Amino acid sequence: MKSAPFEYVRAASAGEACELLARHGDAAKLIAGGQSLVPMMAMRLVRPVFLVDINEIAALKFVKVEKDVVRIGACTRQCVVERDHALAARVPLLAQALAWVGHVQTRNRGTIGGSLAHADPCAELPLVAQVLGARMLLRSGGGARTLDAEKFFAGPMATNVRPGECIEEIQWPAWSWRHTGSAFTEISVRHGDFAMVAAAAQIAIDGDGRCVRAAFGLGGAGGTPLAFPGIAARLVGTRLDDAAVKDAADAAAAESEPGSDLHASAEYRRHLAGVLGTRVLREARERARSM
Ligand SMILES: Cc1cc2nc3c(=O)[nH]c(=O)nc-3n(C[C@H](O)[C@H](O)[C@H](O)COP(=O)(O)OP(=O)(O)OC[C@H]3O[C@@H](n4cnc5c(N)ncnc54)[C@H](O)[C@@H]3O)c2cc1C
């Protein structure tokens, strides 16, 4: 099927993109890598009348590794982030998750901001954003504001980005504990597909092996990617033995609200949530111990 007719314009700056969005209202959409939007247009699931292309805006393409944060321009390609060693050293979970996002070809075009804006509850990058507490910098004609991941995701394929706003930058917290480890895994029908269930974890321990910080979450287990800060906090101060780790993952699985579809029942997804949650927490712990 072909998409419905649309007008197309290349914006030269984020300001111009926002101005075009404001002028055309609901009829307009940004296009970044086009890896989600173009198939949706071809299937006529969305019918923008006006496409604003942000691919030429150099100011939206950067990776800046700072002391406590890694800042990534929204239009930075996923493949660029995947191959950035300085970034992987500071926010390893991001690089670990990217290996599961689609295929080399889709990562060559797809952008970090596009994946977050698409907000698929099974997608890998939204899960990492939720687990690490990433912050989105949004630009509009009226100025700029920030939204934490917790407030950014509103539901399946829905965000709290307002009409006329463009994601300009994503800020990923970098943990500074020496013994920090992270892990990401998922089960999907085929490698490169969206996850049936995904799990991500990051753990920091002190020199004595006690947990000083833990964060973990699940994708495909609810309407948005889920983080479990309360359950993760219960691991702090423990030595992260296998029983404590499994209890935490089982508690998260019990809190999750997965749905059923032709790929898997809700019951199977909840089972996966417990298994994969345990797996990533253990792997993150082992990596933290080996640092
Ligand atoms: C075969 C295939 C397999 C895939 N598998 C996976 C997978 O396993 N996991 C996964 O996560 N993804 C997968 N994807 C999707 C891919 O990761 C996309 O790149 C991503 O979802 C969207 O990024 P994009 O840059 O292509 O955005 P686009 O498709 O251009 O846009 C997506 C949406 O985001 C909006 N948008 C884009 N940029 C901005 C911005 N800066 N500010 C505000 N709104 C913006 C657009 O208006 C649109 O609504 C797959 C895609 C394909 C084709």
Coordinates of C-alpha atoms and ligand atoms in Angstrom, one line a residue:
M1 CA 0.0 0.0 0.0
K2 CA 1.2 3.5 -0.6
S3 CA 0.9 6.4 1.9
A4 CA -1.7 9.1 1.5
P5 CA -0.5 12.2 -0.2
F6 CA 1.6 14.6 1.8
E7 CA 3.7 17.7 1.5
Y8 CA 7.3 17.6 2.5
V9 CA 9.8 20.2 3.7
R10 CA 13.3 19.9 5.1
A11 CA 13.8 22.1 8.2
A12 CA 17.2 23.8 8.5
S13 CA 17.0 24.3 12.3
A14 CA 15.1 23.0 15.3
G15 CA 13.5 26.4 15.5
E16 CA 12.2 26.2 12.0
A17 CA 10.9 22.6 12.5
C18 CA 9.0 23.8 15.6
E19 CA 7.6 26.8 13.7
L20 CA 6.4 24.5 10.9
L21 CA 4.8 22.1 13.4
A22 CA 3.0 25.0 15.1
R23 CA 1.8 26.4 11.8
H24 CA 0.4 23.1 10.5
G25 CA -0.9 21.7 13.8
D26 CA -2.2 18.1 14.0
A27 CA -1.7 17.8 10.2
A28 CA 2.1 17.9 10.6
K29 CA 4.6 15.3 11.7
L30 CA 8.4 15.3 12.1
I31 CA 10.3 12.6 10.2
A32 CA 13.7 11.5 11.5
G33 CA 15.0 8.1 10.4
G34 CA 11.6 7.1 9.0
Q35 CA 12.0 3.5 10.2
S36 CA 8.7 3.6 12.1
L37 CA 6.9 6.5 10.5
V38 CA 7.3 5.4 6.9
P39 CA 5.9 1.9 7.4
M40 CA 3.0 3.3 9.4
M41 CA 2.3 5.8 6.6
A42 CA 2.4 3.0 4.0
M43 CA -0.1 1.0 6.0
R44 CA -2.1 4.2 6.4
L45 CA -2.1 3.9 10.2
V46 CA -1.0 7.6 10.2
R47 CA -1.8 10.1 7.5
P48 CA 0.3 13.3 8.1
V49 CA -0.5 16.0 5.5
F50 CA 2.8 17.8 6.1
L51 CA 6.1 16.1 6.8
V52 CA 8.9 18.1 8.4
D53 CA 12.2 16.4 7.8
I54 CA 14.8 17.0 10.6
N55 CA 17.6 14.9 9.1
E56 CA 19.7 17.9 7.9
I57 CA 19.8 19.7 11.3
A58 CA 23.4 19.3 12.4
A59 CA 22.6 20.8 15.8
L60 CA 20.4 17.7 16.6
K61 CA 23.3 15.3 15.9
F62 CA 25.8 15.0 18.7
V63 CA 27.1 12.8 21.5
K64 CA 28.6 14.7 24.5
V65 CA 30.1 12.6 27.3
E66 CA 30.2 14.7 30.5
K67 CA 31.0 13.9 34.1
D68 CA 27.6 12.7 35.3
V69 CA 25.6 12.7 32.1
V70 CA 25.8 11.7 28.5
R71 CA 23.9 14.1 26.2
I72 CA 22.7 12.8 22.8
G73 CA 21.1 15.0 20.1
A74 CA 17.7 13.6 19.2
C75 CA 18.5 13.1 15.5
T76 CA 21.7 11.1 16.2
R77 CA 21.6 7.8 14.4
Q78 CA 21.3 4.6 16.6
C79 CA 24.4 3.2 14.8
V80 CA 26.5 6.2 15.9
V81 CA 25.6 5.7 19.5
E82 CA 26.1 1.9 19.3
R83 CA 29.7 2.4 18.1
D84 CA 30.7 5.2 20.5
H85 CA 33.2 3.6 22.9
A86 CA 33.4 6.6 25.3
L87 CA 29.7 6.6 25.6
A88 CA 29.6 2.8 26.1
A89 CA 32.1 3.2 29.0
R90 CA 29.8 5.7 30.8
V91 CA 26.3 4.4 29.9
P92 CA 26.9 0.7 29.0
L93 CA 23.2 -0.2 29.2
L94 CA 22.5 2.0 26.2
A95 CA 25.1 0.2 24.0
Q96 CA 23.9 -3.2 25.3
A97 CA 20.3 -2.4 24.5
L98 CA 21.0 -1.1 21.0
A99 CA 22.4 -4.5 19.9
W100 CA 18.7 -5.7 20.2
V101 CA 17.1 -2.8 18.3
G102 CA 16.0 -4.0 14.8
H103 CA 18.8 -4.7 12.4
V104 CA 22.1 -3.0 11.2
Q105 CA 20.1 -1.5 8.3
T106 CA 17.4 0.0 10.6
R107 CA 20.0 1.3 13.1
N108 CA 21.9 3.0 10.3
R109 CA 18.8 5.3 9.7
G110 CA 16.8 5.1 12.9
T111 CA 17.5 7.9 15.5
I112 CA 17.5 7.9 19.3
G113 CA 14.9 10.6 19.5
G114 CA 12.6 8.9 17.0
S115 CA 12.6 5.6 18.9
L116 CA 11.7 7.4 22.2
A117 CA 9.0 9.5 20.4
H118 CA 7.5 6.4 18.9
A119 CA 7.2 5.0 22.4
D120 CA 6.5 1.4 21.6
P121 CA 6.2 -0.3 25.1
C122 CA 8.2 -3.3 23.7
A123 CA 11.1 -1.1 22.4
E124 CA 14.5 -1.3 23.9
L125 CA 15.5 2.4 24.1
P126 CA 12.4 3.6 25.9
L127 CA 13.1 0.8 28.5
V128 CA 16.6 2.0 29.1
A129 CA 15.4 5.6 29.3
Q130 CA 12.9 4.6 32.0
V131 CA 15.3 2.4 34.0
L132 CA 18.1 5.0 34.0
G133 CA 15.8 8.0 34.5
A134 CA 16.8 9.8 31.2
R135 CA 15.6 13.3 30.7
M136 CA 14.2 14.7 27.4
L137 CA 14.9 18.3 26.4
L138 CA 11.9 19.5 24.3
R139 CA 11.9 22.6 22.1
S140 CA 8.9 24.5 20.9
G141 CA 8.2 28.0 19.6
G142 CA 7.5 29.0 23.2
G143 CA 10.9 27.9 24.5
A144 CA 12.3 24.7 26.1
R145 CA 11.3 22.4 28.9
T146 CA 12.5 19.0 30.2
L147 CA 10.6 15.9 30.9
D148 CA 11.9 12.9 32.9
A149 CA 11.3 9.5 31.3
E150 CA 8.8 8.7 34.1
K151 CA 6.6 11.6 32.8
F152 CA 7.5 11.3 29.2
F153 CA 5.8 8.0 28.4
A154 CA 2.0 8.3 28.5
G155 CA 0.8 4.9 27.2
P156 CA 1.3 2.5 24.3
M157 CA 2.8 4.6 21.4
A158 CA 1.9 7.8 23.3
T159 CA 4.1 10.5 25.0
N160 CA 3.5 13.8 26.7
V161 CA 5.3 15.7 23.9
R162 CA 2.9 18.5 23.1
P163 CA 1.9 19.4 19.5
G164 CA 4.5 21.8 18.2
E165 CA 7.3 20.3 20.3
C166 CA 10.4 18.6 19.0
I167 CA 12.8 16.4 21.2
E168 CA 16.1 18.2 21.0
E169 CA 18.3 16.3 23.3
I170 CA 18.2 13.2 25.6
Q171 CA 20.3 13.3 28.8
W172 CA 21.3 9.9 30.2
P173 CA 22.6 9.7 33.7
A174 CA 26.1 8.2 34.0
W175 CA 26.8 6.4 37.3
S176 CA 30.1 7.2 38.8
W177 CA 30.6 4.2 41.2
R178 CA 33.6 2.2 40.2
H179 CA 31.9 -1.2 40.6
T180 CA 29.0 -0.7 38.3
G181 CA 27.5 -3.3 36.0
S182 CA 24.5 -3.5 33.7
A183 CA 22.7 -6.0 31.5
F184 CA 20.0 -6.2 28.9
T185 CA 18.2 -9.2 27.5
E186 CA 14.9 -10.0 25.7
I187 CA 12.9 -12.7 24.1
S188 CA 11.4 -12.0 20.7
V189 CA 10.0 -14.2 17.9
R190 CA 13.0 -13.5 15.7
H191 CA 16.2 -11.6 16.5
G192 CA 15.6 -8.0 15.4
D193 CA 11.9 -8.1 16.2
F194 CA 10.4 -6.0 18.9
A195 CA 10.7 -7.8 22.2
M196 CA 7.9 -10.0 23.6
V197 CA 9.4 -9.1 27.0
A198 CA 12.7 -7.2 27.6
A199 CA 14.6 -6.7 30.9
A200 CA 17.3 -4.2 31.8
A201 CA 19.3 -3.7 35.0
Q202 CA 22.1 -1.6 36.4
I203 CA 23.8 -2.3 39.7
A204 CA 26.5 -0.5 41.7
I205 CA 28.3 -2.2 44.6
D206 CA 30.9 -1.0 47.1
G207 CA 34.3 -2.6 47.6
D208 CA 32.7 -4.9 50.1
G209 CA 30.2 -6.3 47.6
R210 CA 27.2 -4.5 49.1
C211 CA 24.7 -3.0 46.7
V212 CA 24.8 0.9 46.8
R213 CA 22.3 1.4 43.9
A214 CA 20.1 -0.7 41.8
A215 CA 17.8 0.0 38.9
F216 CA 15.9 -2.3 36.7
G217 CA 12.8 -2.6 34.5
L218 CA 10.7 -4.5 32.0
G219 CA 9.6 -3.8 28.5
G220 CA 6.5 -5.5 26.9
A221 CA 5.1 -5.9 30.4
G222 CA 2.7 -3.0 30.4
G223 CA 1.4 0.0 28.4
T224 CA 4.7 1.8 28.9
P225 CA 8.2 0.5 29.7
L226 CA 8.2 -0.1 33.5
A227 CA 10.8 0.7 36.1
F228 CA 10.5 -0.5 39.7
P229 CA 12.4 2.0 41.9
G230 CA 10.7 0.7 45.1
I231 CA 11.6 -2.9 44.5
A232 CA 15.2 -1.9 43.4
A233 CA 15.7 0.2 46.5
R234 CA 15.1 -3.0 48.6
L235 CA 18.3 -4.5 47.1
V236 CA 20.4 -1.6 48.4
G237 CA 22.5 -2.6 51.4
T238 CA 22.2 -6.4 50.5
R239 CA 24.9 -8.6 49.0
L240 CA 22.6 -9.3 46.1
D241 CA 22.5 -13.1 46.8
D242 CA 20.6 -15.1 44.3
A243 CA 17.5 -15.4 46.5
A244 CA 17.2 -11.6 47.0
V245 CA 17.6 -11.0 43.2
K246 CA 15.0 -13.6 42.3
D247 CA 12.6 -12.1 44.9
A248 CA 13.0 -8.7 43.4
A249 CA 12.4 -10.0 39.8
D250 CA 9.4 -12.0 40.9
A251 CA 7.9 -9.0 42.7
A252 CA 8.4 -6.9 39.5
A253 CA 6.7 -9.6 37.4
A254 CA 3.8 -9.7 39.8
E255 CA 3.4 -5.9 39.5
S256 CA 3.6 -5.9 35.7
E257 CA 0.5 -5.8 33.6
P258 CA 1.3 -7.5 30.3
G259 CA -1.3 -8.1 27.6
S260 CA -2.0 -11.1 25.4
D261 CA -1.7 -11.1 21.6
L262 CA -1.0 -13.6 18.9
H263 CA 2.6 -14.0 19.9
A264 CA 2.2 -14.7 23.6
S265 CA -0.4 -14.8 26.4
A266 CA -0.2 -12.4 29.4
E267 CA 0.6 -15.3 31.6
Y268 CA 3.6 -16.4 29.5
R269 CA 4.8 -12.7 29.4
R270 CA 4.6 -12.5 33.2
H271 CA 6.6 -15.7 33.5
L272 CA 9.2 -14.3 31.1
A273 CA 9.3 -11.1 33.2
G274 CA 10.4 -13.0 36.3
V275 CA 13.0 -15.1 34.4
L276 CA 14.5 -12.3 32.4
G277 CA 14.4 -9.9 35.4
T278 CA 16.4 -12.4 37.4
R279 CA 18.8 -13.0 34.6
V280 CA 19.7 -9.3 34.0
L281 CA 20.0 -8.6 37.8
R282 CA 22.5 -11.5 38.1
E283 CA 24.4 -10.5 35.0
A284 CA 24.6 -6.8 36.2
R285 CA 25.8 -8.0 39.6
E286 CA 28.5 -10.2 38.1
R287 CA 29.7 -7.4 35.9
A288 CA 29.8 -5.0 38.9
R289 CA 31.8 -7.5 40.9
S290 CA 34.3 -7.9 38.0
M291 CA 35.0 -4.2 37.7
Ligands
LIG1 C1 12.3 -4.0 10.2 C2 12.3 -3.1 11.4 C3 12.6 -3.7 12.6 C4 12.6 -2.9 13.8 N1 12.8 -3.5 15.0 C5 12.9 -2.7 16.1 C6 13.2 -3.2 17.4 O1 13.4 -4.4 17.5 N2 13.2 -2.4 18.4 C7 12.9 -1.0 18.3 O2 12.9 -0.3 19.3 N3 12.7 -0.5 17.1 C8 12.6 -1.3 16.0 N4 12.4 -0.7 14.8 C9 12.0 0.7 14.8 C10 13.3 1.6 14.7 O3 14.0 1.5 15.9 C11 13.0 3.1 14.5 O4 14.2 3.7 14.1 C12 12.4 3.9 15.6 O5 11.3 3.3 16.2 C13 12.0 5.3 15.1 O6 13.1 6.1 14.9 P1 13.2 6.9 13.6 O7 14.3 7.9 13.7 O8 13.2 6.0 12.4 O9 11.8 7.8 13.7 P2 10.7 8.1 12.6 O10 10.2 6.8 12.0 O11 11.2 9.1 11.6 O12 9.6 8.7 13.5 C14 8.9 8.0 14.5 C15 8.0 8.9 15.3 O13 8.8 9.8 16.1 C16 8.5 11.2 15.8 N5 9.8 11.9 16.0 C17 11.0 11.6 15.3 N6 11.9 12.4 15.8 C18 11.4 13.2 16.7 C19 11.9 14.3 17.5 N7 13.2 14.7 17.5 N8 11.0 14.9 18.3 C20 9.7 14.6 18.4 N9 9.2 13.6 17.6 C21 10.0 12.9 16.8 C22 7.9 11.1 14.4 O14 7.1 12.3 14.2 C23 7.2 9.8 14.4 O15 5.9 10.0 15.1 C24 12.3 -1.5 13.7 C25 12.1 -0.9 12.4 C26 12.1 -1.7 11.3 C27 11.8 -1.1 9.9

